[in-house]
mmCIF file of C-alpha atoms in Angstrom:
data_model
loop_
_atom_site.group_PDB
_atom_site.id
_atom_site.type_symbol
_atom_site.label_atom_id
_atom_site.label_comp_id
_atom_site.label_asym_id
_atom_site.label_seq_id
_atom_site.Cartn_x
_atom_site.Cartn_y
_atom_site.Cartn_z
ATOM 1 C CA MET A 198 32.679 -9.049 -8.172
ATOM 2 C CA ASN A 199 31.779 -5.770 -6.495
ATOM 3 C CA VAL A 200 28.542 -6.734 -4.714
ATOM 4 C CA LYS A 201 25.908 -4.025 -4.927
ATOM 5 C CA VAL A 202 23.134 -5.822 -3.030
ATOM 6 C CA SER A 203 23.233 -8.675 -0.503
ATOM 7 C CA ILE A 204 19.966 -10.513 0.119
ATOM 8 C CA ILE A 205 19.612 -12.420 3.402
ATOM 9 C CA VAL A 206 17.077 -15.263 3.432
ATOM 10 C CA PRO A 207 16.377 -17.158 6.693
ATOM 11 C CA VAL A 208 15.036 -20.621 5.892
ATOM 12 C CA PHE A 209 13.112 -23.005 8.126
ATOM 13 C CA ASN A 210 11.148 -25.860 6.528
ATOM 14 C CA ALA A 211 10.226 -23.749 3.514
ATOM 15 C CA GLU A 212 10.500 -26.486 0.879
ATOM 16 C CA PRO A 213 7.066 -26.035 -0.789
ATOM 17 C CA TYR A 214 7.759 -22.425 -1.817
ATOM 18 C CA LEU A 215 11.537 -22.218 -1.737
ATOM 19 C CA ARG A 216 12.165 -22.800 -5.447
ATOM 20 C CA GLU A 217 9.819 -19.967 -6.419
ATOM 21 C CA CYS A 218 11.643 -17.701 -3.970
ATOM 22 C CA ILE A 219 15.094 -18.638 -5.294
ATOM 23 C CA ASP A 220 14.007 -18.366 -8.941
ATOM 24 C CA SER A 221 12.658 -14.863 -8.316
ATOM 25 C CA LEU A 222 16.003 -13.825 -6.785
ATOM 26 C CA LEU A 223 18.115 -15.313 -9.560
ATOM 27 C CA SER A 224 15.911 -13.522 -12.098
ATOM 28 C CA GLN A 225 16.862 -10.073 -10.792
ATOM 29 C CA THR A 226 17.774 -7.578 -13.481
ATOM 30 C CA ILE A 227 20.771 -6.402 -11.454
ATOM 31 C CA SER A 228 23.527 -9.029 -11.547
ATOM 32 C CA GLU A 229 25.995 -7.785 -8.914
ATOM 33 C CA MET A 230 24.235 -9.525 -6.045
ATOM 34 C CA GLU A 231 24.852 -12.213 -3.455
ATOM 35 C CA PHE A 232 22.158 -14.390 -1.902
ATOM 36 C CA ILE A 233 22.850 -15.545 1.659
ATOM 37 C CA PHE A 234 20.595 -18.411 2.740
ATOM 38 C CA ILE A 235 20.662 -19.276 6.455
ATOM 39 C CA ASP A 236 19.164 -22.735 6.931
ATOM 40 C CA ASP A 237 17.902 -22.504 10.504
ATOM 41 C CA GLY A 238 17.742 -26.204 11.351
ATOM 42 C CA SER A 239 15.238 -27.282 8.689
ATOM 43 C CA THR A 240 14.043 -30.880 8.909
ATOM 44 C CA ASP A 241 12.706 -31.017 5.338
ATOM 45 C CA ASN A 242 14.647 -30.806 2.058
ATOM 46 C CA SER A 243 15.191 -27.038 2.183
ATOM 47 C CA ALA A 244 18.983 -27.295 2.492
ATOM 48 C CA ALA A 245 19.206 -29.810 -0.363
ATOM 49 C CA THR A 246 17.078 -27.533 -2.548
ATOM 50 C CA ILE A 247 19.414 -24.600 -1.921
ATOM 51 C CA GLU A 248 22.479 -26.786 -2.563
ATOM 52 C CA SER A 249 21.060 -27.850 -5.937
ATOM 53 C CA TYR A 250 20.939 -24.181 -6.965
ATOM 54 C CA GLN A 251 24.300 -23.435 -5.356
ATOM 55 C CA ASN A 252 25.976 -25.989 -7.619
ATOM 56 C CA LEU A 253 24.876 -23.907 -10.606
ATOM 57 C CA GLU A 254 25.053 -20.370 -9.197
ATOM 58 C CA SER A 255 28.181 -18.963 -7.523
ATOM 59 C CA ARG A 256 26.276 -16.013 -6.017
ATOM 60 C CA ILE A 257 24.438 -18.313 -3.604
ATOM 61 C CA ILE A 258 25.905 -18.733 -0.115
ATOM 62 C CA LEU A 259 24.459 -21.366 2.225
ATOM 63 C CA ILE A 260 24.983 -21.336 5.983
ATOM 64 C CA GLN A 261 23.514 -24.165 8.058
ATOM 65 C CA GLN A 262 22.907 -23.904 11.788
ATOM 66 C CA GLN A 263 20.782 -25.384 14.544
ATOM 67 C CA ASN A 264 17.349 -23.830 14.907
ATOM 68 C CA GLN A 265 17.753 -20.501 16.695
ATOM 69 C CA GLY A 266 15.021 -18.344 15.177
ATOM 70 C CA VAL A 267 14.711 -15.781 12.405
ATOM 71 C CA SER A 268 16.551 -12.988 14.232
ATOM 72 C CA VAL A 269 19.675 -15.065 14.849
ATOM 73 C CA ALA A 270 19.587 -16.286 11.235
ATOM 74 C CA ARG A 271 19.382 -12.742 9.875
ATOM 75 C CA ASN A 272 22.160 -11.579 12.198
ATOM 76 C CA VAL A 273 24.419 -14.350 10.906
ATOM 77 C CA GLY A 274 23.714 -13.086 7.410
ATOM 78 C CA LEU A 275 24.517 -9.508 8.423
ATOM 79 C CA MET A 276 27.924 -10.577 9.709
ATOM 80 C CA ILE A 277 29.015 -11.980 6.342
ATOM 81 C CA ALA A 278 27.136 -9.726 3.879
ATOM 82 C CA THR A 279 29.514 -7.748 1.631
ATOM 83 C CA GLY A 280 26.991 -5.778 -0.436
ATOM 84 C CA GLN A 281 26.778 -2.020 -0.550
ATOM 85 C CA TYR A 282 23.114 -2.402 0.396
ATOM 86 C CA ILE A 283 21.243 -5.175 2.186
ATOM 87 C CA GLY A 284 17.753 -6.572 1.677
ATOM 88 C CA PHE A 285 15.784 -9.313 3.412
ATOM 89 C CA VAL A 286 13.481 -11.920 1.872
ATOM 90 C CA ASP A 287 11.446 -14.610 3.638
ATOM 91 C CA ALA A 288 11.836 -18.059 2.111
ATOM 92 C CA ASP A 289 8.144 -18.545 1.264
ATOM 93 C CA ASP A 290 7.821 -15.154 -0.462
ATOM 94 C CA TYR A 291 8.960 -13.938 -3.893
ATOM 95 C CA VAL A 292 9.963 -10.681 -5.565
ATOM 96 C CA GLU A 293 9.503 -9.033 -8.954
ATOM 97 C CA PRO A 294 12.499 -9.311 -11.347
ATOM 98 C CA ASP A 295 13.255 -5.581 -11.251
ATOM 99 C CA MET A 296 12.751 -5.026 -7.521
ATOM 100 C CA TYR A 297 16.354 -4.691 -6.404
ATOM 101 C CA GLU A 298 17.517 -2.800 -9.468
ATOM 102 C CA ARG A 299 14.775 -0.247 -8.813
ATOM 103 C CA LEU A 300 15.568 0.119 -5.110
ATOM 104 C CA TYR A 301 19.337 0.153 -5.630
ATOM 105 C CA THR A 302 19.153 2.714 -8.455
ATOM 106 C CA ALA A 303 16.995 4.956 -6.263
ATOM 107 C CA ALA A 304 19.423 4.548 -3.364
ATOM 108 C CA ILE A 305 22.609 5.444 -5.220
ATOM 109 C CA LYS A 306 21.005 8.288 -7.182
ATOM 110 C CA GLU A 307 20.490 10.276 -3.972
ATOM 111 C CA ASN A 308 23.052 8.435 -1.814
ATOM 112 C CA CYS A 309 20.231 7.259 0.486
ATOM 113 C CA ASP A 310 20.637 5.327 3.697
ATOM 114 C CA VAL A 311 17.405 3.414 3.079
ATOM 115 C CA VAL A 312 14.795 2.953 0.352
ATOM 116 C CA LEU A 313 11.366 1.408 0.893
ATOM 117 C CA SER A 314 8.537 0.392 -1.408
ATOM 118 C CA ASN A 315 5.047 -1.114 -1.247
ATOM 119 C CA PHE A 316 4.311 -4.808 -0.853
ATOM 120 C CA GLU A 317 1.496 -7.218 -1.599
ATOM 121 C CA SER A 318 0.206 -9.698 0.973
ATOM 122 C CA GLU A 319 -1.633 -12.883 0.076
ATOM 123 C CA ILE A 320 -3.556 -14.148 3.096
ATOM 124 C CA GLU A 321 -6.112 -16.934 2.666
ATOM 125 C CA GLY A 322 -6.551 -16.058 -1.003
ATOM 126 C CA ASN A 323 -7.036 -12.330 -0.435
ATOM 127 C CA HIS A 324 -4.540 -9.880 -1.955
ATOM 128 C CA VAL A 325 -3.845 -6.707 0.008
ATOM 129 C CA ILE A 326 -1.518 -3.882 -1.073
ATOM 130 C CA THR A 327 0.319 -1.991 1.665
ATOM 131 C CA ASN A 328 1.442 1.485 0.681
ATOM 132 C CA TYR A 329 2.344 4.678 2.537
ATOM 133 C CA SER A 330 1.446 8.366 2.557
ATOM 134 C CA PHE A 331 5.078 9.522 2.368
ATOM 135 C CA PRO A 332 6.169 11.836 -0.492
ATOM 136 C CA LYS A 333 7.083 9.678 -3.486
ATOM 137 C CA ASP A 334 10.400 9.456 -5.370
ATOM 138 C CA VAL A 335 12.065 12.370 -3.581
ATOM 139 C CA LEU A 336 14.902 12.565 -1.084
ATOM 140 C CA LEU A 337 13.524 12.621 2.463
ATOM 141 C CA THR A 338 15.814 14.097 5.095
ATOM 142 C CA ALA A 339 16.727 13.338 8.698
ATOM 143 C CA GLU A 340 14.129 15.865 9.872
ATOM 144 C CA PHE A 341 11.382 14.015 7.966
ATOM 145 C CA ILE A 342 12.538 10.697 9.409
ATOM 146 C CA ARG A 343 12.497 12.150 12.927
ATOM 147 C CA LYS A 344 9.085 13.820 12.625
ATOM 148 C CA GLU A 345 7.172 11.371 10.442
ATOM 149 C CA VAL A 346 8.820 7.972 10.140
ATOM 150 C CA LEU A 347 10.095 7.163 13.627
ATOM 151 C CA PRO A 348 6.740 7.971 15.304
ATOM 152 C CA ALA A 349 4.978 5.841 12.658
ATOM 153 C CA PHE A 350 6.800 2.725 13.896
ATOM 154 C CA LEU A 351 5.084 3.158 17.266
ATOM 155 C CA LYS A 352 1.674 3.858 15.736
ATOM 156 C CA THR A 353 1.283 1.210 13.035
ATOM 157 C CA GLU A 354 2.452 -2.259 12.052
ATOM 158 C CA THR A 355 2.594 -1.539 8.328
ATOM 159 C CA LEU A 356 6.136 -0.121 8.349
ATOM 160 C CA ASN A 357 7.657 -2.870 10.483
ATOM 161 C CA THR A 358 8.673 -5.420 7.869
ATOM 162 C CA ALA A 359 12.305 -5.473 6.781
ATOM 163 C CA CYS A 360 11.431 -7.139 3.483
ATOM 164 C CA ASN A 361 10.307 -4.107 1.471
ATOM 165 C CA LYS A 362 13.431 -2.061 2.197
ATOM 166 C CA LEU A 363 17.055 -1.728 1.103
ATOM 167 C CA TYR A 364 19.495 -0.684 3.852
ATOM 168 C CA ARG A 365 22.951 0.855 3.574
ATOM 169 C CA ASN A 366 25.336 -1.827 4.855
ATOM 170 C CA ALA A 367 27.958 0.682 6.050
ATOM 171 C CA LEU A 368 25.438 2.216 8.470
ATOM 172 C CA ILE A 369 24.499 -1.222 9.838
ATOM 173 C CA LYS A 370 28.165 -2.061 10.402
ATOM 174 C CA GLU A 371 29.083 1.348 11.842
ATOM 175 C CA HIS A 372 26.454 1.086 14.572
ATOM 176 C CA ALA A 373 26.437 -2.738 14.900
ATOM 177 C CA ILE A 374 22.679 -2.806 14.248
ATOM 178 C CA ARG A 375 21.153 -6.227 14.790
ATOM 179 C CA PHE A 376 17.773 -7.905 15.131
ATOM 180 C CA PRO A 377 16.877 -8.491 18.805
ATOM 181 C CA GLU A 378 17.266 -12.205 19.511
ATOM 182 C CA ARG A 379 15.054 -12.609 22.573
ATOM 183 C CA VAL A 380 11.914 -10.941 21.259
ATOM 184 C CA ALA A 381 8.900 -13.121 20.404
ATOM 185 C CA LEU A 382 7.314 -10.592 18.071
ATOM 186 C CA GLY A 383 8.281 -7.226 16.671
ATOM 187 C CA GLU A 384 11.930 -7.979 15.872
ATOM 188 C CA ASP A 385 11.572 -6.296 12.467
ATOM 189 C CA GLY A 386 10.103 -3.213 14.078
ATOM 190 C CA MET A 387 12.912 -2.951 16.639
ATOM 191 C CA PHE A 388 15.578 -3.345 13.944
ATOM 192 C CA ASN A 389 13.914 -0.647 11.862
ATOM 193 C CA MET A 390 13.489 1.770 14.753
ATOM 194 C CA ILE A 391 17.195 1.511 15.557
ATOM 195 C CA PHE A 392 18.307 1.763 11.913
ATOM 196 C CA PHE A 393 16.057 4.730 11.118
ATOM 197 C CA SER A 394 17.283 6.463 14.286
ATOM 198 C CA PHE A 395 20.717 6.657 12.645
ATOM 199 C CA ALA A 396 19.539 7.221 9.060
ATOM 200 C CA ILE A 397 19.772 10.747 7.640
ATOM 201 C CA SER A 398 18.206 10.131 4.225
ATOM 202 C CA MET A 399 15.542 7.894 2.695
ATOM 203 C CA LYS A 400 13.355 7.510 -0.347
ATOM 204 C CA TYR A 401 9.920 5.960 -0.846
ATOM 205 C CA LEU A 402 9.042 4.287 -4.162
ATOM 206 C CA ASP A 403 5.369 3.843 -4.988
ATOM 207 C CA TYR A 404 6.077 0.430 -6.479
ATOM 208 C CA ILE A 405 5.087 -3.154 -5.604
ATOM 209 C CA GLY A 406 8.045 -5.504 -5.840
ATOM 210 C CA TYR A 407 7.627 -7.801 -2.831
ATOM 211 C CA HIS A 408 4.965 -10.485 -2.476
ATOM 212 C CA TYR A 409 4.329 -11.765 1.036
ATOM 213 C CA ARG A 410 2.496 -15.039 1.534
ATOM 214 C CA GLU A 411 0.864 -16.424 4.673
ATOM 215 C CA VAL A 412 1.251 -20.158 4.132
ATOM 216 C CA SER A 413 0.934 -21.923 7.479
ATOM 217 C CA GLY A 414 -2.689 -22.930 7.528
ATOM 218 C CA SER A 415 -5.729 -21.372 9.140
ATOM 219 C CA ALA A 416 -5.302 -17.757 10.216
ATOM 220 C CA THR A 417 -7.584 -18.392 13.185
ATOM 221 C CA ARG A 418 -5.577 -21.358 14.380
ATOM 222 C CA ASN A 419 -2.282 -19.568 13.812
ATOM 223 C CA VAL A 420 -3.234 -16.460 15.693
ATOM 224 C CA ILE A 421 -4.290 -18.525 18.707
ATOM 225 C CA GLN A 422 -1.407 -20.992 18.659
ATOM 226 C CA LYS A 423 1.121 -18.189 18.324
ATOM 227 C CA ASP A 424 -0.877 -15.956 20.723
ATOM 228 C CA TYR A 425 -0.364 -12.798 18.721
ATOM 229 C CA PHE A 426 -2.436 -10.853 21.232
ATOM 230 C CA GLN A 427 -0.011 -11.669 24.032
ATOM 231 C CA ARG A 428 2.863 -10.652 21.787
ATOM 232 C CA ALA A 429 1.070 -7.388 20.929
ATOM 233 C CA LEU A 430 0.858 -6.707 24.669
ATOM 234 C CA GLU A 431 4.586 -7.367 24.995
ATOM 235 C CA VAL A 432 5.313 -4.876 22.205
ATOM 236 C CA PHE A 433 2.968 -2.370 23.866
ATOM 237 C CA GLY A 434 4.769 -2.778 27.175
ATOM 238 C CA SER A 435 8.293 -2.601 25.771
ATOM 239 C CA ASP A 436 10.362 0.573 25.659
ATOM 240 C CA PRO A 437 11.348 1.998 22.257
ATOM 241 C CA PRO A 438 15.050 2.600 21.501
ATOM 242 C CA VAL A 439 16.745 5.252 23.645
ATOM 243 C CA TYR A 440 16.753 7.807 20.815
ATOM 244 C CA TYR A 441 12.955 8.107 20.991
ATOM 245 C CA ALA A 442 13.197 9.927 24.327
ATOM 246 C CA GLN A 443 14.962 12.759 22.485
ATOM 247 C CA ILE A 444 12.197 13.289 19.912
ATOM 248 C CA LEU A 445 8.955 12.326 21.692
ATOM 249 C CA ASP A 446 7.598 12.911 25.195
ATOM 250 C CA LEU A 447 6.223 10.009 27.217
ATOM 251 C CA ASP A 448 2.576 10.976 26.645
ATOM 252 C CA THR A 449 3.044 10.997 22.867
ATOM 253 C CA ILE A 450 4.788 7.620 22.964
ATOM 254 C CA LYS A 451 1.875 6.227 24.992
ATOM 255 C CA GLN A 452 -0.647 7.670 22.527
ATOM 256 C CA LEU A 453 1.102 6.160 19.510
ATOM 257 C CA LYS A 454 1.489 2.759 21.173
ATOM 258 C CA SER A 455 -2.171 2.802 22.248
ATOM 259 C CA ILE A 456 -3.231 3.403 18.646
ATOM 260 C CA LYS A 457 -1.140 0.437 17.487
ATOM 261 C CA LEU A 458 -2.531 -1.831 20.223
ATOM 262 C CA ILE A 459 -6.184 -1.061 19.448
ATOM 263 C CA HIS A 460 -5.550 -1.428 15.706
ATOM 264 C CA SER A 461 -4.155 -4.896 16.439
ATOM 265 C CA VAL A 462 -7.052 -5.886 18.700
ATOM 266 C CA MET A 463 -9.608 -4.788 16.103
ATOM 267 C CA ALA A 464 -7.852 -6.942 13.504
ATOM 268 C CA TYR A 465 -7.673 -9.929 15.868
ATOM 269 C CA ILE A 466 -11.409 -9.647 16.654
ATOM 270 C CA HIS A 467 -12.140 -10.199 12.961
ATOM 271 C CA ILE A 468 -9.810 -13.201 12.857
ATOM 272 C CA TYR A 469 -10.974 -14.816 16.105
ATOM 273 C CA LEU A 470 -14.658 -14.488 15.208
ATOM 274 C CA ARG A 471 -14.261 -15.931 11.711
ATOM 275 C CA PRO A 472 -16.167 -19.230 11.219
ATOM 276 C CA THR A 473 -13.727 -22.115 11.586
ATOM 277 C CA GLU A 474 -13.671 -25.838 12.275
ATOM 278 C CA ASP A 475 -10.471 -25.456 14.292
ATOM 279 C CA LEU A 476 -12.129 -23.899 17.350
ATOM 280 C CA SER A 477 -15.507 -24.062 19.038
ATOM 281 C CA MET A 478 -17.510 -20.861 19.221
ATOM 282 C CA ASN A 479 -17.071 -20.894 22.995
ATOM 283 C CA LYS A 480 -13.277 -20.803 22.610
ATOM 284 C CA GLN A 481 -13.479 -18.065 20.008
ATOM 285 C CA PHE A 482 -15.686 -15.956 22.281
ATOM 286 C CA SER A 483 -13.354 -16.667 25.197
ATOM 287 C CA TYR A 484 -10.337 -15.311 23.302
ATOM 288 C CA VAL A 485 -12.163 -12.153 22.310
ATOM 289 C CA ARG A 486 -13.486 -11.676 25.841
ATOM 290 C CA LYS A 487 -9.946 -11.959 27.195
ATOM 291 C CA MET A 488 -8.681 -9.354 24.745
ATOM 292 C CA ILE A 489 -11.283 -6.664 25.256
ATOM 293 C CA ALA A 490 -11.277 -7.094 29.049
ATOM 294 C CA ASN A 491 -7.497 -6.675 29.268
ATOM 295 C CA ASP A 492 -6.420 -3.671 31.377
ATOM 296 C CA ASP A 493 -4.008 -2.330 28.759
ATOM 297 C CA VAL A 494 -6.732 -2.514 26.120
ATOM 298 C CA ARG A 495 -9.274 -0.816 28.397
ATOM 299 C CA ASN A 496 -6.827 2.002 29.095
ATOM 300 C CA ALA A 497 -5.843 2.366 25.436
ATOM 301 C CA LEU A 498 -9.429 2.529 24.120
ATOM 302 C CA PRO A 499 -10.249 6.126 25.156
ATOM 303 C CA ILE A 500 -6.851 7.316 23.912
ATOM 304 C CA TYR A 501 -7.459 5.648 20.555
ATOM 305 C CA LYS A 502 -10.960 7.112 20.207
ATOM 306 C CA LYS A 503 -9.722 10.606 21.050
ATOM 307 C CA GLU A 504 -6.721 10.524 18.690
ATOM 308 C CA MET A 505 -8.498 8.790 15.786
ATOM 309 C CA LYS A 506 -12.012 10.278 15.973
ATOM 310 C CA LEU A 507 -11.606 12.389 12.823
ATOM 311 C CA VAL A 508 -10.670 9.432 10.625
ATOM 312 C CA LEU A 509 -12.903 6.670 11.981
ATOM 313 C CA GLY A 510 -15.727 5.358 9.817
ATOM 314 C CA ARG A 511 -19.143 4.284 11.082
ATOM 315 C CA TYR A 512 -18.189 0.620 11.140
ATOM 316 C CA GLN A 513 -14.997 1.251 13.144
ATOM 317 C CA LYS A 514 -16.929 3.387 15.600
ATOM 318 C CA LEU A 515 -19.407 0.541 16.103
ATOM 319 C CA ILE A 516 -16.576 -1.926 16.720
ATOM 320 C CA LEU A 517 -15.063 0.411 19.316
ATOM 321 C CA HIS A 518 -18.454 0.946 20.979
ATOM 322 C CA LEU A 519 -19.001 -2.809 21.288
ATOM 323 C CA MET A 520 -15.442 -3.297 22.566
ATOM 324 C CA ASN A 521 -16.086 -0.661 25.197
ATOM 325 C CA LYS A 522 -19.334 -2.402 26.223
ATOM 326 C CA GLN A 523 -17.524 -5.774 26.123
ATOM 327 C CA SER A 524 -20.355 -7.115 23.966
ATOM 328 C CA ILE A 525 -19.025 -10.340 22.475
ATOM 329 C CA LEU A 526 -22.322 -11.207 20.809
ATOM 330 C CA GLY A 527 -22.539 -7.738 19.301
ATOM 331 C CA LEU A 528 -19.016 -8.029 17.889
ATOM 332 C CA TYR A 529 -19.828 -11.458 16.477
ATOM 333 C CA CYS A 530 -22.954 -10.155 14.713
ATOM 334 C CA LEU A 531 -21.192 -7.049 13.384
ATOM 335 C CA THR A 532 -18.153 -8.913 12.010
ATOM 336 C CA SER A 533 -20.429 -11.592 10.502
ATOM 337 C CA TYR A 534 -22.459 -8.890 8.756
ATOM 338 C CA SER A 535 -19.243 -7.280 7.503
ATOM 339 C CA ARG A 536 -18.041 -10.561 5.984
ATOM 340 C CA PHE A 537 -21.448 -11.089 4.373
ATOM 341 C CA ARG A 538 -21.388 -7.579 2.848
ATOM 342 C CA ASN A 539 -17.839 -8.006 1.549
ATOM 343 C CA LYS A 540 -18.746 -11.259 -0.209
ATOM 344 C CA LYS A 541 -21.582 -9.651 -2.162
#
């Protein structure tokens, strides 16, 4: 079989949602596919679940390894993938039946290096659609990628995911593009920044085919246990791929990274100050106090306000004002009022 699309699925203790994920892949309307599952040291029945499907479906490939993390798992998949294009799916997510036919058809029609689409996130029962302001359903050139897409990776998190894209395998192999294996957060973003640095054509489909699910319990507990704020600081402090120095000056890179950092902090404030039984209010306030007193955050705040002043709403301006004043109580009252208004 001439494989048109290879899908790489890292798996770690994903048993509760794995069957839905596999069923959605096997239901794809394009048949010339292979599905590479990398069982990354699961201690539940994930591997057995995949094997039960593998016995009935020759397109499923299962690799088992000791737990080494999602980046290593994806890189193992990249080494053996034979498809013309490559996609990535997380084991607790699912896709629409026509997703890969749509993306593949768009890719080969214009001979694109990469195609991306929208995705839906389900977080604590809320459904959020992520879409982009790129021109729709037209060939976008290397110049567009250089001027619009590559800077966007520094400015926002919304482009980072690898799961709403289809990548030309030949380009990955030619430049030995891999996910960084010693990065705690932002491995998708780094992979994308490197890939898009080499890409000369892309297409954006205004279509929702991928459904992302946050399944691991309380968002407040997760964000503290995983210390996303510390990881956001690490991303802020890391250097972008070498190619960026050719298209952006250091001040612009700092501006874009400052915007991303403050966006992240504003989101974390909402999460940390959400009512929860997992943490005392004192601990919640302590986390927020640590964030808004951080030197990088203090330095990024005026840059963010200057660059974003024309698009900020009244509520965002109030959040920024209270962050600047380091008013924890004010932030608590404002976010509580926001949640109350949104429930009405």
